[in-house]
mmCIF file of C-alpha atoms and ligand atoms in Angstrom:
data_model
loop_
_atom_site.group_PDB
_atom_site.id
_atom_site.type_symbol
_atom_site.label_atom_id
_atom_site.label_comp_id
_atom_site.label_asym_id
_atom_site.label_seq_id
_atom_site.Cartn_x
_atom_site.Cartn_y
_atom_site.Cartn_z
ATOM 1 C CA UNK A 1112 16.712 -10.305 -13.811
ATOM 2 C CA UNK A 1113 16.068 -9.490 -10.129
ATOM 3 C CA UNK A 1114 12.821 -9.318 -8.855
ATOM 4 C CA UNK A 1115 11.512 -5.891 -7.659
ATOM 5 C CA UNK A 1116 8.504 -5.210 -4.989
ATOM 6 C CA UNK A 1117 6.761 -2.330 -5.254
ATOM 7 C CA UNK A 1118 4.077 -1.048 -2.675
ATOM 8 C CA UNK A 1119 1.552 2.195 -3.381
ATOM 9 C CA UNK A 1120 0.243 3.847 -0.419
ATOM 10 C CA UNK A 1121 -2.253 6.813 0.397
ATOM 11 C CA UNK A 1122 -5.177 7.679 1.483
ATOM 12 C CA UNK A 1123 -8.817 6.442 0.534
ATOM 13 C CA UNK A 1124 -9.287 7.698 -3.274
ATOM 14 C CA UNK A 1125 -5.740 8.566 -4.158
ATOM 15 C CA UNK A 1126 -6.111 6.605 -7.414
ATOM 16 C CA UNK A 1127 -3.412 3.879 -6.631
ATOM 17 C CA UNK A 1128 -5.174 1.473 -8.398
ATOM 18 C CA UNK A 1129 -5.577 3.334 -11.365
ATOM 19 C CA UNK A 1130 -1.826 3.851 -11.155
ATOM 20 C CA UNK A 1131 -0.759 0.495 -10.201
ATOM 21 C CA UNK A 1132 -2.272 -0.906 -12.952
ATOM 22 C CA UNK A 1133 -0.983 1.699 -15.703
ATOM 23 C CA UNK A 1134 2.851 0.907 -14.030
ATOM 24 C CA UNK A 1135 1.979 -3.316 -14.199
ATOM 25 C CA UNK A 1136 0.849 -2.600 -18.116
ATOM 26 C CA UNK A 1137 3.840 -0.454 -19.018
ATOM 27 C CA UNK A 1138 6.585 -3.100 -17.048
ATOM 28 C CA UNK A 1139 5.046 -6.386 -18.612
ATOM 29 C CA UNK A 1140 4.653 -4.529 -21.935
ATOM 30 C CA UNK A 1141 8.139 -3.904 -21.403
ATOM 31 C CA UNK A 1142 8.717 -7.677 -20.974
ATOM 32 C CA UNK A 1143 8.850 -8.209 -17.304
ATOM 33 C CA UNK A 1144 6.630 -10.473 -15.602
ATOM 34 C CA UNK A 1145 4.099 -8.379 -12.950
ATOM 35 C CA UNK A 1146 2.461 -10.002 -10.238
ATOM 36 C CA UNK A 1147 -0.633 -7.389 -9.410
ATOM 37 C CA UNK A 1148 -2.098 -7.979 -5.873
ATOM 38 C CA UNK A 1149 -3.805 -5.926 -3.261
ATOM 39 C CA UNK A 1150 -4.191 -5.345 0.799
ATOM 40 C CA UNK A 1151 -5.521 -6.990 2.536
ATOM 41 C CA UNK A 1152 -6.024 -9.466 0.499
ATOM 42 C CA UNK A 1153 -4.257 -11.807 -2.282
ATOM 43 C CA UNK A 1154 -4.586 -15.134 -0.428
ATOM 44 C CA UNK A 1155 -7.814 -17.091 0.241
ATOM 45 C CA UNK A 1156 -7.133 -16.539 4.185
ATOM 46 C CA UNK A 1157 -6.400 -12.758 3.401
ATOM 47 C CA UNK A 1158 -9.727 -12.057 1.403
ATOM 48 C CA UNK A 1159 -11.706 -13.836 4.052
ATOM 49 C CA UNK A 1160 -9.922 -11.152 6.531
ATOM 50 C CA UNK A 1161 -10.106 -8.163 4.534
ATOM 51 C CA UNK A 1162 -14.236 -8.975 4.694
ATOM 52 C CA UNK A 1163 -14.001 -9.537 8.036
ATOM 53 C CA UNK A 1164 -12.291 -5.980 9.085
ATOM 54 C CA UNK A 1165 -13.938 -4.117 6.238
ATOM 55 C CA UNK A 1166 -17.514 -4.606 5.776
ATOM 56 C CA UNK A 1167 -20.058 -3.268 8.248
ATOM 57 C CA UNK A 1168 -21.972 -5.365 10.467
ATOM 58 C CA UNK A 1169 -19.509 -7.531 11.798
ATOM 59 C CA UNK A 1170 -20.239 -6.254 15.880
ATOM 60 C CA UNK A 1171 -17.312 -4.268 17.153
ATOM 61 C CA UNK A 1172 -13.929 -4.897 16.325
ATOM 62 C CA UNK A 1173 -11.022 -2.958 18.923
ATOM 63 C CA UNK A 1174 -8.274 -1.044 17.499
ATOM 64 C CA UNK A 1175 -5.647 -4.065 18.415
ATOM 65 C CA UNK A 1176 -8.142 -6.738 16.971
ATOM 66 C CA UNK A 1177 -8.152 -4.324 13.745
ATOM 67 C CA UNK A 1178 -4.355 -4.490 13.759
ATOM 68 C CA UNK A 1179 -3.605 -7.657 13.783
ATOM 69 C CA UNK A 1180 -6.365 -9.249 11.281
ATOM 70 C CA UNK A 1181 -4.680 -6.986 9.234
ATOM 71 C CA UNK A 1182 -1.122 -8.108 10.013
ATOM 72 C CA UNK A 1183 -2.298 -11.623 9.676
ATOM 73 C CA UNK A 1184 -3.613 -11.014 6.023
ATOM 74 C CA UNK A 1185 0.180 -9.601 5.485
ATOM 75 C CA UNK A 1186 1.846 -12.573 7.111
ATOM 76 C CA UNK A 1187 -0.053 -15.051 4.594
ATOM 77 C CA UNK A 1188 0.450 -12.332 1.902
ATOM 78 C CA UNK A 1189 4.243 -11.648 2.183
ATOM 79 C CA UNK A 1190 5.002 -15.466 2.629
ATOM 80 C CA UNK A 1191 2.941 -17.290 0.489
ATOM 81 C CA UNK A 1192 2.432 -14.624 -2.523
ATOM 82 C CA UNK A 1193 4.981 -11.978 -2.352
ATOM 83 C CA UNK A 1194 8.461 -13.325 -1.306
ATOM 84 C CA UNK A 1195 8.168 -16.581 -3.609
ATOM 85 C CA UNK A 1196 7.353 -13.998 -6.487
ATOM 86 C CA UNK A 1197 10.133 -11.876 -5.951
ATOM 87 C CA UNK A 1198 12.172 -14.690 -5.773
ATOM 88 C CA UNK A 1199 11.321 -15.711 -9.221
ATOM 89 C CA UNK A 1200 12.506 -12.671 -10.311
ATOM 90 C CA UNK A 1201 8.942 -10.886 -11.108
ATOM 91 C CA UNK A 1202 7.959 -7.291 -10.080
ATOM 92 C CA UNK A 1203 5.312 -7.701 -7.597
ATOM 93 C CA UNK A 1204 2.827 -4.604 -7.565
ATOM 94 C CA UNK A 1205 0.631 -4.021 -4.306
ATOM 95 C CA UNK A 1206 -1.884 -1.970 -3.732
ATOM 96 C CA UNK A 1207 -1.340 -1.080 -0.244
ATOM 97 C CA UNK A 1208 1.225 -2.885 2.490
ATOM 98 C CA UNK A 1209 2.536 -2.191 6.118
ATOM 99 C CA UNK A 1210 2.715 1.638 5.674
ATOM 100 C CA UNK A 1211 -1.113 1.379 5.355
ATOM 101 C CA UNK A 1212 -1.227 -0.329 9.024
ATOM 102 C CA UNK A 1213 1.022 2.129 10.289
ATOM 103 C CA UNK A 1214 -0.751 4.734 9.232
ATOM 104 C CA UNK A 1215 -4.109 3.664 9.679
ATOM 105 C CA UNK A 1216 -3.743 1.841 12.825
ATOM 106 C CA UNK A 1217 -1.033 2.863 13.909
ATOM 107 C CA UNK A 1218 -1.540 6.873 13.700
ATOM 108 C CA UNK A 1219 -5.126 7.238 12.638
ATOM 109 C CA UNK A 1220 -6.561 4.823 15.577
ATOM 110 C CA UNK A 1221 -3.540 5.832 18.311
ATOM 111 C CA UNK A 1222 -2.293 2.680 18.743
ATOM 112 C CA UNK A 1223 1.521 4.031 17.911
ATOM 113 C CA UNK A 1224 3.390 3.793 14.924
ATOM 114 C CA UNK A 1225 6.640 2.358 16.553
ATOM 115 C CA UNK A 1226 4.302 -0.548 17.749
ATOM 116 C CA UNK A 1227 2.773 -1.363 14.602
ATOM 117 C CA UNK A 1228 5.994 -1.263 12.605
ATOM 118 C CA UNK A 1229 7.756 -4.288 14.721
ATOM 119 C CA UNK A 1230 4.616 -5.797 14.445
ATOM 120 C CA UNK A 1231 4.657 -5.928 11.148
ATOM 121 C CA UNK A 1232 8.195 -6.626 10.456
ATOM 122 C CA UNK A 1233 7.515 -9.440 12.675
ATOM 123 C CA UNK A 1234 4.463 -10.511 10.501
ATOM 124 C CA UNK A 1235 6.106 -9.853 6.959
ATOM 125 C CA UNK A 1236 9.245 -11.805 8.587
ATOM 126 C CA UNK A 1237 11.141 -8.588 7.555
ATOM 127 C CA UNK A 1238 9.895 -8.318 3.963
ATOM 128 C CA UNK A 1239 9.437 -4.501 2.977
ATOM 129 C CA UNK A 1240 9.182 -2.784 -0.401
ATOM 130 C CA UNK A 1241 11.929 -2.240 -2.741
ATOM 131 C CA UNK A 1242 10.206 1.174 -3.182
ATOM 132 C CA UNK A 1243 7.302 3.068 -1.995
ATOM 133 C CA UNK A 1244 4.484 4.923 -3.702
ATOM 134 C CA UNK A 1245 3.057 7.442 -1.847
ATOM 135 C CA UNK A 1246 0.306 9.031 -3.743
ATOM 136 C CA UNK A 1247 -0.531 12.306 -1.727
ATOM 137 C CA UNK A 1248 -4.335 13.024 -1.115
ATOM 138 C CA UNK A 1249 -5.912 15.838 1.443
ATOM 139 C CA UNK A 1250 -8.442 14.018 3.411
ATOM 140 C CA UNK A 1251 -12.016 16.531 1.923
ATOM 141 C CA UNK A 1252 -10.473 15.659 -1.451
ATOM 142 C CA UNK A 1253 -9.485 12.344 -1.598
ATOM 143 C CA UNK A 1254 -13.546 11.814 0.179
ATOM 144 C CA UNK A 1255 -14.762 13.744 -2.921
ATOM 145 C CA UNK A 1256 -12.773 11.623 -5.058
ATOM 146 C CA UNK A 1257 -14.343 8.338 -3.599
ATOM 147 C CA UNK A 1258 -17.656 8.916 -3.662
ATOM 148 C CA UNK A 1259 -17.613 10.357 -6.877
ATOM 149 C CA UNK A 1260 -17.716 7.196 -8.217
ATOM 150 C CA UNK A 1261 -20.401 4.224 -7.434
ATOM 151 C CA UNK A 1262 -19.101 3.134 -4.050
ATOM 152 C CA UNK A 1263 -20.010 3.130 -0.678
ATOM 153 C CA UNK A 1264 -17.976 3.919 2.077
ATOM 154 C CA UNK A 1265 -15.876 0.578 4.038
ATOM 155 C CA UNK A 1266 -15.579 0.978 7.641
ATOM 156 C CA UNK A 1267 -12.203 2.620 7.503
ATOM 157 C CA UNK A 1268 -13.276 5.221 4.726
ATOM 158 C CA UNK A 1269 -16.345 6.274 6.318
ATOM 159 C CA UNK A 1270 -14.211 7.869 9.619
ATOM 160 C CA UNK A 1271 -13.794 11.305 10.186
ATOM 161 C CA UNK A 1272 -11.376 13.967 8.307
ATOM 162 C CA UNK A 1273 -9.511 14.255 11.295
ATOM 163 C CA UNK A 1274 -8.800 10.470 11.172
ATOM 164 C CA UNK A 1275 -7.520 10.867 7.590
ATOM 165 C CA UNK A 1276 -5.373 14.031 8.488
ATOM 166 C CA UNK A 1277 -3.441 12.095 11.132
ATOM 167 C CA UNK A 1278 -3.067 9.020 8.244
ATOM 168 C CA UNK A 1279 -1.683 11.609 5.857
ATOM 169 C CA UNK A 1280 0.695 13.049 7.636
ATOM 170 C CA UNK A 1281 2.085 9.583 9.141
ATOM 171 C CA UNK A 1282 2.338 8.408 5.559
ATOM 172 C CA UNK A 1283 4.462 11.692 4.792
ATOM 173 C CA UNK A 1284 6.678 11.166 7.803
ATOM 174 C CA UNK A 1285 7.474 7.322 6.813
ATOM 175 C CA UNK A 1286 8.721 9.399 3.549
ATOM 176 C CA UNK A 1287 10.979 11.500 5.118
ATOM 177 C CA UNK A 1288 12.051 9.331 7.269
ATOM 178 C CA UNK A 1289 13.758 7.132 4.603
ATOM 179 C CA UNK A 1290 13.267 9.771 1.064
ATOM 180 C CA UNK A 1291 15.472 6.933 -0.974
ATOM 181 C CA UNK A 1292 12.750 4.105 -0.428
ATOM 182 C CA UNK A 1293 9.663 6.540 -1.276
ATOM 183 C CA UNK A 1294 8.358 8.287 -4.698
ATOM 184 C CA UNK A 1295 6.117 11.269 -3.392
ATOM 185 C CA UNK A 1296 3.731 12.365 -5.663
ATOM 186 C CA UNK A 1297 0.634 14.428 -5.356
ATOM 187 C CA UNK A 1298 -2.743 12.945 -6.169
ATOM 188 C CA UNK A 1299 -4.219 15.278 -7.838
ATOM 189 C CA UNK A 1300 -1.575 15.420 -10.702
ATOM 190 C CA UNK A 1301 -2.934 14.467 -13.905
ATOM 191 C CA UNK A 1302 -3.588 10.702 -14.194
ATOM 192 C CA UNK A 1303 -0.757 10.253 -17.488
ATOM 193 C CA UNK A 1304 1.651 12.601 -15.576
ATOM 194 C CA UNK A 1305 1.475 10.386 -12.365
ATOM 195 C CA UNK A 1306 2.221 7.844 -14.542
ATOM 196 C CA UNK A 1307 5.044 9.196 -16.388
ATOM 197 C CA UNK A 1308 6.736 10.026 -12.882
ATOM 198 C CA UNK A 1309 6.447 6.597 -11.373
ATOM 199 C CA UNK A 1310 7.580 4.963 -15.025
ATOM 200 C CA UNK A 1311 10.661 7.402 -14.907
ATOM 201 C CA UNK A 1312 11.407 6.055 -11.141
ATOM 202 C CA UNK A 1313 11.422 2.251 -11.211
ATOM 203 C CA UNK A 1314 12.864 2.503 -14.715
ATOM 204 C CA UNK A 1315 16.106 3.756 -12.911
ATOM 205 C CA UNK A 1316 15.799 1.421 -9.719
ATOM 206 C CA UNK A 1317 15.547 -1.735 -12.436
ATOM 207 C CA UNK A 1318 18.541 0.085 -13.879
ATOM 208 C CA UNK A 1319 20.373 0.146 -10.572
ATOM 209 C CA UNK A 1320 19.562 -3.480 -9.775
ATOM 210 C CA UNK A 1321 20.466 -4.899 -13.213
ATOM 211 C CA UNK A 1322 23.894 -3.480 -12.552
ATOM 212 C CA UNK A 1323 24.005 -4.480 -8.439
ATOM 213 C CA UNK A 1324 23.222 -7.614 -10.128
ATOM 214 C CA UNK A 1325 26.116 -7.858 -12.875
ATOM 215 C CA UNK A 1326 28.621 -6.337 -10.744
HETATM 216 P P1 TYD B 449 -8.483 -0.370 -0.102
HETATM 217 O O1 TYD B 449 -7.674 -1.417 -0.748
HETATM 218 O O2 TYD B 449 -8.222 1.053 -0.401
HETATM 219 O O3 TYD B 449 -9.999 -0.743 -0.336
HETATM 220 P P2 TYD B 449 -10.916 -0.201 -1.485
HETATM 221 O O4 TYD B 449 -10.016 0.149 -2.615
HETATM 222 O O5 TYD B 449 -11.829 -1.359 -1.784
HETATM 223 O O6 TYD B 449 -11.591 0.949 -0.863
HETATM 224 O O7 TYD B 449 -8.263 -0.552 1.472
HETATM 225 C C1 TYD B 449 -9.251 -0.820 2.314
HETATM 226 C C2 TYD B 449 -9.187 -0.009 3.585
HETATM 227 O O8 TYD B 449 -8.408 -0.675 4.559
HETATM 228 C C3 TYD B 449 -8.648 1.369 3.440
HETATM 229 O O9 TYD B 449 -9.548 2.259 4.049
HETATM 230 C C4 TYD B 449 -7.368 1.334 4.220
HETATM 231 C C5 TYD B 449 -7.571 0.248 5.200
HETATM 232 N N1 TYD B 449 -6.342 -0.434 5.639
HETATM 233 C C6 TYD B 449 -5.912 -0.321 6.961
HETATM 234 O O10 TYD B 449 -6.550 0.359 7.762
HETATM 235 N N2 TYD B 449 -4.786 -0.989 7.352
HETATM 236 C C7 TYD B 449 -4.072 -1.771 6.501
HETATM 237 O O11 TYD B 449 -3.047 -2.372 6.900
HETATM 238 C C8 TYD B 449 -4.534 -1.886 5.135
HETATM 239 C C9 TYD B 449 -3.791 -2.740 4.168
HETATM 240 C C10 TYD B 449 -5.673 -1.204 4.746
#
């Protein structure tokens, strides 16, 4: 069976863990073999960056420094974890990818999108999802939603609204720029519903493959 990558994107407390995990329990129920992992993160040298650029108290890190730590996790990530996986033919679930730096750094701290985007095709040595989560949170809500729960806010979370605005609507551009490689959803959908959607969606792209990869 062909492998399958699968990215979800949004803002801080759209819930894309909770629904990565519900789609990685439903596919390897279903038989397929999931490979879970996060941004940044998912190597040794990618945890030890995602401390670096999220955590507080590290002195001041620049808006280009901030973009490529994160690209560097993503290099290590793409290459060592997530092309080898796909390769194997397993459906590789992260929680976040490039649309996350273009958004973030790219929109949200005005370095440019275009930018960022060759940057990271340069870093993921062209590697992008097979499809694209976008779980779509307003920037008062998805705050609400965050610190609802226990945590405290990482360095990125803790910006303003207007910072989250402009990383909303660069996420919904990347969308509409290329509807066939996104699933737009809203966030504050019920949790089973969500589900439901993003089950109905890869269950037809796994569909298509399977028959790309007969024919
Ligand atoms: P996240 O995985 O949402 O952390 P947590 O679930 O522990 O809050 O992501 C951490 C933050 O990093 C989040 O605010 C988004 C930000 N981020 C970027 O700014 N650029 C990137 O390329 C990535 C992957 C994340």
């Amino acid at each position: 069976m062909p492998g399958l990558f699968i990215a979800f994107e949004g803002g801080d407390g759209a819930g894309k863990s909770t629904q990565a995990a519900l789609l990685a329990k439903t596919l390897s129920d279903a038989g397929r073999t999931v490979l879970r992992t996060r941004e940044p993160g998912g190597t040794p040298v990618g945890e030890k960056l995602r401390s670096l650029v999220l955590d507080h108290g590290q002195g001041e890190i620049d808006a280009k420094t901030e973009a490529l730590i994160f690209a560097a996790a993503r290099a290590a990530h793409a290459s060592q974890v997530i092309a080898p996986a796909v390769a194997r033919g397993e459906v590789v679930i992260t929680d976040r990818y490039a649309d996350s730096s273009i958004a973030y750094q790219g929109a949200g701290r005005g370095l440019g999108t275009a930018d960022i985007t060759k940057l990271n095709d340069w870093a993921a040595s062209g590697l992008w999802p097979d499809l694209t989560v976008l779980l779509d949170v307003a920037p008062s809500e998805g705050r609400q939603r965050r610190t609802a729960g226990d945590a405290a806010e990482d360095r990125l979370e803790s910006e303003p609204d207007d910072f989250h605005a402009a990383i909303r609507a660069a996420f919904l551009d990347l969308a509409a720029a290329s509807p066939e490689r996104y699933l737009v959803l809203p966030a504050n959908s019920a949790v089973e519903e969500l589900a439901g959607a993003v089950g109905r969606r890869i269950a037809e792209l796994l569909q298509e493959r399977g028959r790309q990869g007969a024919a």
